[in-house]
Amino acid sequence: MLTVRNLHCSYGTAEILSGVEFDLELGEVLAILGRNGIGKTTLVRAVAGLRPPTITSGEVIYRGERLDTLESYEVARKGIGYVPQGRRIFGSLTVLENLEVIAQPADNGSGWTVDRVFEFFPRLGERVASYGRNLSGGEQQMLAIGRALMTNPSLLLMDEPSEGLAPIVLATIRDRLLELKGQDLSILLVEQNLGLAMSLADRIVILGPPGRIVWSGRPDQLDAAADIKQTYLGV
């Protein structure tokens, strides 16, 4: 479904990613792990078509089409939803407006609607008329996920969804994401929280210096690889 081949990305003259390669299958959750500053956000931004970074070489292919030559809005129209690091909801819009402003109908006439998002995150239904800037951090994260789902994506890019969340809120987010698995939705999850990644992912890849994938495998294999976790994740 998604193929990344020999991807090199830079910020100015500084190369951040140096030949990253992986595949993501339909319905699969692939987690990208690594220490801070290693290039995880750079990778997900490159897939989403956001600039910077600059893609200096390599390919990002989605359902047989090249994405690396497209603008970000063109990438989104291919069926790719994006939950950015830091949420980046529209603070001056209400919860309802945040969801409606980005909505795209599903190809088959069904899919994610405002009502379905409110069923998925009941708290958002309770705050429907509240402005984004007045929501708690957990509510903003729910809204960021709901907003991405309103595009009815087949691939969801998520950058650090656990960032800044209290444990009880994080547990709710984790449970909702587990519900998304197996719904013909692939997820590329960039995450610093090892526990969340291990509970959600079907496969895990680890980025290490110099911006390359240094390990890949199943969560149970990583759980048993104490040396890998210590060297590349610091745990």
PDB file of C-alpha atoms in Angstrom:
ATOM      1  CA  MET A   1       0.000   0.000   0.000  1.00  0.00           C
ATOM      2  CA  LEU A   2       2.752   2.462   1.016  1.00  0.00           C
ATOM      3  CA  THR A   3       6.334   1.994  -0.121  1.00  0.00           C
ATOM      4  CA  VAL A   4       9.242   4.197   0.892  1.00  0.00           C
ATOM      5  CA  ARG A   5      12.436   3.561  -1.034  1.00  0.00           C
ATOM      6  CA  ASN A   6      15.928   4.994  -0.407  1.00  0.00           C
ATOM      7  CA  LEU A   7      14.488   8.183   1.050  1.00  0.00           C
ATOM      8  CA  HIS A   8      16.939  11.010   1.722  1.00  0.00           C
ATOM      9  CA  CYS A   9      15.637  14.202   3.366  1.00  0.00           C
ATOM     10  CA  SER A  10      17.379  17.390   4.401  1.00  0.00           C
ATOM     11  CA  TYR A  11      16.812  20.655   6.223  1.00  0.00           C
ATOM     12  CA  GLY A  12      19.054  23.065   4.379  1.00  0.00           C
ATOM     13  CA  THR A  13      22.457  21.423   4.125  1.00  0.00           C
ATOM     14  CA  ALA A  14      21.829  19.008   7.011  1.00  0.00           C
ATOM     15  CA  GLU A  15      20.767  15.540   5.891  1.00  0.00           C
ATOM     16  CA  ILE A  16      18.331  13.999   8.390  1.00  0.00           C
ATOM     17  CA  LEU A  17      17.191  10.810   6.639  1.00  0.00           C
ATOM     18  CA  SER A  18      19.745   8.718   4.769  1.00  0.00           C
ATOM     19  CA  GLY A  19      18.204   5.949   2.705  1.00  0.00           C
ATOM     20  CA  VAL A  20      15.086   4.986   4.703  1.00  0.00           C
ATOM     21  CA  GLU A  21      13.134   2.057   3.252  1.00  0.00           C
ATOM     22  CA  PHE A  22       9.991   0.240   4.389  1.00  0.00           C
ATOM     23  CA  ASP A  23       6.611  -1.070   3.238  1.00  0.00           C
ATOM     24  CA  LEU A  24       3.230  -0.668   4.926  1.00  0.00           C
ATOM     25  CA  GLU A  25       0.454  -3.108   4.066  1.00  0.00           C
ATOM     26  CA  LEU A  26      -3.308  -2.593   3.957  1.00  0.00           C
ATOM     27  CA  GLY A  27      -4.808  -2.669   7.454  1.00  0.00           C
ATOM     28  CA  GLU A  28      -1.401  -2.735   9.136  1.00  0.00           C
ATOM     29  CA  VAL A  29      -0.135  -0.509  11.948  1.00  0.00           C
ATOM     30  CA  LEU A  30       3.558   0.285  11.557  1.00  0.00           C
ATOM     31  CA  ALA A  31       5.259   2.162  14.398  1.00  0.00           C
ATOM     32  CA  ILE A  32       8.353   4.292  13.856  1.00  0.00           C
ATOM     33  CA  LEU A  33      10.495   4.547  16.997  1.00  0.00           C
ATOM     34  CA  GLY A  34      13.768   6.246  17.798  1.00  0.00           C
ATOM     35  CA  ARG A  35      15.405   8.797  20.036  1.00  0.00           C
ATOM     36  CA  ASN A  36      14.483  12.485  19.914  1.00  0.00           C
ATOM     37  CA  GLY A  37      15.893  14.299  16.902  1.00  0.00           C
ATOM     38  CA  ILE A  38      16.611  11.166  14.901  1.00  0.00           C
ATOM     39  CA  GLY A  39      14.203  12.036  12.059  1.00  0.00           C
ATOM     40  CA  LYS A  40      10.831  10.498  12.913  1.00  0.00           C
ATOM     41  CA  THR A  41       8.834  13.684  12.333  1.00  0.00           C
ATOM     42  CA  THR A  42      10.894  14.394   9.218  1.00  0.00           C
ATOM     43  CA  LEU A  43       9.828  11.020   7.856  1.00  0.00           C
ATOM     44  CA  VAL A  44       6.121  11.462   8.446  1.00  0.00           C
ATOM     45  CA  ARG A  45       6.211  15.015   7.056  1.00  0.00           C
ATOM     46  CA  ALA A  46       7.922  13.749   3.928  1.00  0.00           C
ATOM     47  CA  VAL A  47       5.237  11.107   3.403  1.00  0.00           C
ATOM     48  CA  ALA A  48       2.524  13.751   3.940  1.00  0.00           C
ATOM     49  CA  GLY A  49       4.082  16.032   1.340  1.00  0.00           C
ATOM     50  CA  LEU A  50       4.886  18.782   3.841  1.00  0.00           C
ATOM     51  CA  ARG A  51       7.912  21.019   3.284  1.00  0.00           C
ATOM     52  CA  PRO A  52      10.342  21.313   4.897  1.00  0.00           C
ATOM     53  CA  PRO A  53      12.030  18.825   4.763  1.00  0.00           C
ATOM     54  CA  THR A  54      13.376  18.682   1.231  1.00  0.00           C
ATOM     55  CA  ILE A  55      13.361  15.239  -0.352  1.00  0.00           C
ATOM     56  CA  THR A  56      16.736  15.076  -2.082  1.00  0.00           C
ATOM     57  CA  SER A  57      16.329  11.557  -3.458  1.00  0.00           C
ATOM     58  CA  GLY A  58      14.221   8.429  -3.122  1.00  0.00           C
ATOM     59  CA  GLU A  59      10.563   7.597  -3.639  1.00  0.00           C
ATOM     60  CA  VAL A  60       7.326   7.597  -1.661  1.00  0.00           C
ATOM     61  CA  ILE A  61       4.777   5.413  -3.462  1.00  0.00           C
ATOM     62  CA  TYR A  62       1.159   5.008  -2.403  1.00  0.00           C
ATOM     63  CA  ARG A  63      -1.073   2.548  -4.202  1.00  0.00           C
ATOM     64  CA  GLY A  64       1.259   2.614  -7.170  1.00  0.00           C
ATOM     65  CA  GLU A  65       1.464   6.428  -7.414  1.00  0.00           C
ATOM     66  CA  ARG A  66       4.440   8.619  -6.594  1.00  0.00           C
ATOM     67  CA  LEU A  67       3.758  11.034  -3.737  1.00  0.00           C
ATOM     68  CA  ASP A  68       7.170  12.639  -3.380  1.00  0.00           C
ATOM     69  CA  THR A  69       6.565  14.992  -6.319  1.00  0.00           C
ATOM     70  CA  LEU A  70       3.146  16.187  -5.072  1.00  0.00           C
ATOM     71  CA  GLU A  71       2.036  19.105  -2.920  1.00  0.00           C
ATOM     72  CA  SER A  72       0.607  18.296   0.516  1.00  0.00           C
ATOM     73  CA  TYR A  73      -3.001  19.018  -0.526  1.00  0.00           C
ATOM     74  CA  GLU A  74      -2.592  16.616  -3.449  1.00  0.00           C
ATOM     75  CA  VAL A  75      -1.258  13.942  -1.082  1.00  0.00           C
ATOM     76  CA  ALA A  76      -4.275  14.425   1.198  1.00  0.00           C
ATOM     77  CA  ARG A  77      -6.624  13.936  -1.738  1.00  0.00           C
ATOM     78  CA  LYS A  78      -5.093  10.514  -2.360  1.00  0.00           C
ATOM     79  CA  GLY A  79      -6.698   9.267   0.869  1.00  0.00           C
ATOM     80  CA  ILE A  80      -4.029  10.115   3.423  1.00  0.00           C
ATOM     81  CA  GLY A  81      -5.028  11.654   6.763  1.00  0.00           C
ATOM     82  CA  TYR A  82      -2.527  13.415   8.998  1.00  0.00           C
ATOM     83  CA  VAL A  83      -2.508  13.922  12.775  1.00  0.00           C
ATOM     84  CA  PRO A  84       0.410  16.318  13.350  1.00  0.00           C
ATOM     85  CA  GLN A  85       2.630  16.572  16.372  1.00  0.00           C
ATOM     86  CA  GLY A  86       1.236  19.241  18.678  1.00  0.00           C
ATOM     87  CA  ARG A  87      -2.347  18.672  17.370  1.00  0.00           C
ATOM     88  CA  ARG A  88      -2.521  21.973  15.434  1.00  0.00           C
ATOM     89  CA  ILE A  89      -6.283  22.238  15.564  1.00  0.00           C
ATOM     90  CA  PHE A  90      -7.970  25.505  14.599  1.00  0.00           C
ATOM     91  CA  GLY A  91      -8.256  27.351  17.896  1.00  0.00           C
ATOM     92  CA  SER A  92     -10.655  30.004  16.582  1.00  0.00           C
ATOM     93  CA  LEU A  93     -13.112  27.393  15.262  1.00  0.00           C
ATOM     94  CA  THR A  94     -15.548  25.294  17.274  1.00  0.00           C
ATOM     95  CA  VAL A  95     -15.260  21.537  17.549  1.00  0.00           C
ATOM     96  CA  LEU A  96     -17.968  21.150  14.916  1.00  0.00           C
ATOM     97  CA  GLU A  97     -16.310  23.644  12.575  1.00  0.00           C
ATOM     98  CA  ASN A  98     -12.938  21.919  12.965  1.00  0.00           C
ATOM     99  CA  LEU A  99     -14.527  18.690  11.791  1.00  0.00           C
ATOM    100  CA  GLU A 100     -16.643  20.137   8.998  1.00  0.00           C
ATOM    101  CA  VAL A 101     -13.988  22.362   7.442  1.00  0.00           C
ATOM    102  CA  ILE A 102     -11.883  19.393   6.325  1.00  0.00           C
ATOM    103  CA  ALA A 103     -14.592  16.777   5.667  1.00  0.00           C
ATOM    104  CA  GLN A 104     -14.415  14.668   2.537  1.00  0.00           C
ATOM    105  CA  PRO A 105     -17.059  12.064   1.640  1.00  0.00           C
ATOM    106  CA  ALA A 106     -16.052   8.435   1.396  1.00  0.00           C
ATOM    107  CA  ASP A 107     -15.827   6.960  -2.096  1.00  0.00           C
ATOM    108  CA  ASN A 108     -18.474   4.350  -1.278  1.00  0.00           C
ATOM    109  CA  GLY A 109     -20.936   6.851   0.176  1.00  0.00           C
ATOM    110  CA  SER A 110     -20.367   5.715   3.762  1.00  0.00           C
ATOM    111  CA  GLY A 111     -17.580   6.319   6.207  1.00  0.00           C
ATOM    112  CA  TRP A 112     -16.688   8.946   8.784  1.00  0.00           C
ATOM    113  CA  THR A 113     -19.221  11.666   9.533  1.00  0.00           C
ATOM    114  CA  VAL A 114     -19.546  14.180  12.356  1.00  0.00           C
ATOM    115  CA  ASP A 115     -22.019  11.903  14.127  1.00  0.00           C
ATOM    116  CA  ARG A 116     -19.678   8.946  13.835  1.00  0.00           C
ATOM    117  CA  VAL A 117     -16.765  10.971  15.236  1.00  0.00           C
ATOM    118  CA  PHE A 118     -18.960  11.973  18.184  1.00  0.00           C
ATOM    119  CA  GLU A 119     -19.810   8.310  18.757  1.00  0.00           C
ATOM    120  CA  PHE A 120     -16.118   7.466  18.609  1.00  0.00           C
ATOM    121  CA  PHE A 121     -15.151  10.327  20.945  1.00  0.00           C
ATOM    122  CA  PRO A 122     -18.261  11.145  23.041  1.00  0.00           C
ATOM    123  CA  ARG A 123     -16.377  13.916  24.825  1.00  0.00           C
ATOM    124  CA  LEU A 124     -16.209  15.876  21.564  1.00  0.00           C
ATOM    125  CA  GLY A 125     -19.981  15.671  21.258  1.00  0.00           C
ATOM    126  CA  GLU A 126     -20.249  17.257  24.675  1.00  0.00           C
ATOM    127  CA  ARG A 127     -17.948  20.100  23.581  1.00  0.00           C
ATOM    128  CA  VAL A 128     -19.432  20.562  20.092  1.00  0.00           C
ATOM    129  CA  ALA A 129     -19.799  24.341  20.386  1.00  0.00           C
ATOM    130  CA  SER A 130     -16.545  24.951  22.278  1.00  0.00           C
ATOM    131  CA  TYR A 131     -13.674  26.709  20.546  1.00  0.00           C
ATOM    132  CA  GLY A 132     -10.580  24.649  19.909  1.00  0.00           C
ATOM    133  CA  ARG A 133      -8.417  26.937  22.034  1.00  0.00           C
ATOM    134  CA  ASN A 134     -10.637  26.223  25.067  1.00  0.00           C
ATOM    135  CA  LEU A 135     -10.265  22.438  24.923  1.00  0.00           C
ATOM    136  CA  SER A 136      -7.986  20.454  27.204  1.00  0.00           C
ATOM    137  CA  GLY A 137      -4.921  18.783  25.714  1.00  0.00           C
ATOM    138  CA  GLY A 138      -6.677  15.426  25.610  1.00  0.00           C
ATOM    139  CA  GLU A 139      -9.750  16.910  23.951  1.00  0.00           C
ATOM    140  CA  GLN A 140      -7.563  18.648  21.380  1.00  0.00           C
ATOM    141  CA  GLN A 141      -5.865  15.328  20.573  1.00  0.00           C
ATOM    142  CA  MET A 142      -9.245  13.647  20.136  1.00  0.00           C
ATOM    143  CA  LEU A 143     -10.255  16.483  17.837  1.00  0.00           C
ATOM    144  CA  ALA A 144      -7.051  16.202  15.812  1.00  0.00           C
ATOM    145  CA  ILE A 145      -7.702  12.489  15.291  1.00  0.00           C
ATOM    146  CA  GLY A 146     -11.379  13.076  14.523  1.00  0.00           C
ATOM    147  CA  ARG A 147     -10.503  15.808  12.039  1.00  0.00           C
ATOM    148  CA  ALA A 148      -8.151  13.465  10.190  1.00  0.00           C
ATOM    149  CA  LEU A 149     -10.791  10.724  10.126  1.00  0.00           C
ATOM    150  CA  MET A 150     -13.262  13.179   8.564  1.00  0.00           C
ATOM    151  CA  THR A 151     -11.159  13.019   5.396  1.00  0.00           C
ATOM    152  CA  ASN A 152     -12.101   9.309   5.238  1.00  0.00           C
ATOM    153  CA  PRO A 153      -8.513   8.201   4.752  1.00  0.00           C
ATOM    154  CA  SER A 154      -7.217   4.767   3.876  1.00  0.00           C
ATOM    155  CA  LEU A 155      -3.842   5.683   5.407  1.00  0.00           C
ATOM    156  CA  LEU A 156      -3.533   7.613   8.670  1.00  0.00           C
ATOM    157  CA  LEU A 157      -0.250   9.316   9.576  1.00  0.00           C
ATOM    158  CA  MET A 158       0.080   9.997  13.297  1.00  0.00           C
ATOM    159  CA  ASP A 159       2.955  11.984  14.791  1.00  0.00           C
ATOM    160  CA  GLU A 160       3.386  11.584  18.571  1.00  0.00           C
ATOM    161  CA  PRO A 161      -0.313  11.240  19.532  1.00  0.00           C
ATOM    162  CA  SER A 162       0.648  10.537  23.173  1.00  0.00           C
ATOM    163  CA  GLU A 163       2.590  13.775  23.625  1.00  0.00           C
ATOM    164  CA  GLY A 164       1.601  15.678  26.763  1.00  0.00           C
ATOM    165  CA  LEU A 165      -1.352  13.463  27.685  1.00  0.00           C
ATOM    166  CA  ALA A 166      -2.264  12.340  31.190  1.00  0.00           C
ATOM    167  CA  PRO A 167      -2.266   8.540  31.653  1.00  0.00           C
ATOM    168  CA  ILE A 168      -6.068   8.285  31.863  1.00  0.00           C
ATOM    169  CA  VAL A 169      -6.485  10.278  28.633  1.00  0.00           C
ATOM    170  CA  LEU A 170      -3.748   8.283  26.938  1.00  0.00           C
ATOM    171  CA  ALA A 171      -5.576   5.066  27.826  1.00  0.00           C
ATOM    172  CA  THR A 172      -8.714   6.398  26.117  1.00  0.00           C
ATOM    173  CA  ILE A 173      -6.775   7.368  22.986  1.00  0.00           C
ATOM    174  CA  ARG A 174      -5.104   3.952  22.911  1.00  0.00           C
ATOM    175  CA  ASP A 175      -8.437   2.138  23.177  1.00  0.00           C
ATOM    176  CA  ARG A 176      -9.922   4.208  20.332  1.00  0.00           C
ATOM    177  CA  LEU A 177      -6.902   3.552  18.123  1.00  0.00           C
ATOM    178  CA  LEU A 178      -7.176  -0.165  18.816  1.00  0.00           C
ATOM    179  CA  GLU A 179     -10.745   0.036  17.532  1.00  0.00           C
ATOM    180  CA  LEU A 180      -9.479   1.474  14.263  1.00  0.00           C
ATOM    181  CA  LYS A 181      -7.337  -1.587  13.607  1.00  0.00           C
ATOM    182  CA  GLY A 182      -8.880  -4.034  11.191  1.00  0.00           C
ATOM    183  CA  GLN A 183     -11.116  -1.428   9.524  1.00  0.00           C
ATOM    184  CA  ASP A 184      -9.234  -1.343   6.196  1.00  0.00           C
ATOM    185  CA  LEU A 185      -7.227   1.563   7.575  1.00  0.00           C
ATOM    186  CA  SER A 186      -3.442   1.492   7.570  1.00  0.00           C
ATOM    187  CA  ILE A 187      -1.643   3.546  10.223  1.00  0.00           C
ATOM    188  CA  LEU A 188       1.894   4.919  10.207  1.00  0.00           C
ATOM    189  CA  LEU A 189       2.530   5.779  13.842  1.00  0.00           C
ATOM    190  CA  VAL A 190       5.473   7.926  14.917  1.00  0.00           C
ATOM    191  CA  GLU A 191       5.728   7.586  18.666  1.00  0.00           C
ATOM    192  CA  GLN A 192       8.048   8.186  21.602  1.00  0.00           C
ATOM    193  CA  ASN A 193       5.911   6.200  24.043  1.00  0.00           C
ATOM    194  CA  LEU A 194       7.187   2.633  23.767  1.00  0.00           C
ATOM    195  CA  GLY A 195       4.227   1.141  25.643  1.00  0.00           C
ATOM    196  CA  LEU A 196       1.685   2.715  23.297  1.00  0.00           C
ATOM    197  CA  ALA A 197       3.606   1.664  20.219  1.00  0.00           C
ATOM    198  CA  MET A 198       3.974  -1.906  21.464  1.00  0.00           C
ATOM    199  CA  SER A 199       0.242  -2.185  22.194  1.00  0.00           C
ATOM    200  CA  LEU A 200      -0.862  -0.849  18.799  1.00  0.00           C
ATOM    201  CA  ALA A 201       1.704  -1.902  16.225  1.00  0.00           C
ATOM    202  CA  ASP A 202       1.784  -4.994  14.062  1.00  0.00           C
ATOM    203  CA  ARG A 203       5.379  -4.158  13.149  1.00  0.00           C
ATOM    204  CA  ILE A 204       7.977  -1.737  14.471  1.00  0.00           C
ATOM    205  CA  VAL A 205      10.931  -0.072  12.810  1.00  0.00           C
ATOM    206  CA  ILE A 206      13.578   1.880  14.694  1.00  0.00           C
ATOM    207  CA  LEU A 207      15.435   4.858  13.274  1.00  0.00           C
ATOM    208  CA  GLY A 208      19.008   5.316  14.368  1.00  0.00           C
ATOM    209  CA  PRO A 209      22.026   7.327  13.297  1.00  0.00           C
ATOM    210  CA  PRO A 210      22.700   8.446  10.638  1.00  0.00           C
ATOM    211  CA  GLY A 211      18.973   8.649   9.834  1.00  0.00           C
ATOM    212  CA  ARG A 212      18.565   5.026   8.789  1.00  0.00           C
ATOM    213  CA  ILE A 213      16.414   2.105   9.891  1.00  0.00           C
ATOM    214  CA  VAL A 214      18.567   0.069  12.248  1.00  0.00           C
ATOM    215  CA  TRP A 215      16.002  -2.556  13.356  1.00  0.00           C
ATOM    216  CA  SER A 216      12.622  -3.912  12.297  1.00  0.00           C
ATOM    217  CA  GLY A 217      10.382  -6.651  13.601  1.00  0.00           C
ATOM    218  CA  ARG A 218       7.304  -7.521  15.623  1.00  0.00           C
ATOM    219  CA  PRO A 219       6.559  -6.004  19.045  1.00  0.00           C
ATOM    220  CA  ASP A 220       7.251  -9.324  20.794  1.00  0.00           C
ATOM    221  CA  GLN A 221      10.646  -9.495  19.112  1.00  0.00           C
ATOM    222  CA  LEU A 222      11.504  -5.983  20.281  1.00  0.00           C
ATOM    223  CA  ASP A 223      10.297  -6.807  23.780  1.00  0.00           C
ATOM    224  CA  ALA A 224      12.883  -9.581  23.899  1.00  0.00           C
ATOM    225  CA  ALA A 225      15.685  -7.444  22.437  1.00  0.00           C
ATOM    226  CA  ALA A 226      16.966  -5.624  25.525  1.00  0.00           C
ATOM    227  CA  ASP A 227      20.176  -4.546  23.767  1.00  0.00           C
ATOM    228  CA  ILE A 228      18.269  -2.907  20.910  1.00  0.00           C
ATOM    229  CA  LYS A 229      15.974  -1.042  23.300  1.00  0.00           C
ATOM    230  CA  GLN A 230      18.901   0.186  25.362  1.00  0.00           C
ATOM    231  CA  THR A 231      21.057   1.243  22.408  1.00  0.00           C
ATOM    232  CA  TYR A 232      18.479   2.956  20.229  1.00  0.00           C
ATOM    233  CA  LEU A 233      15.605   3.852  22.576  1.00  0.00           C
ATOM    234  CA  GLY A 234      17.375   4.407  25.870  1.00  0.00           C
ATOM    235  CA  VAL A 235      15.109   2.012  27.811  1.00  0.00           C
TER     236      VAL A 235
END
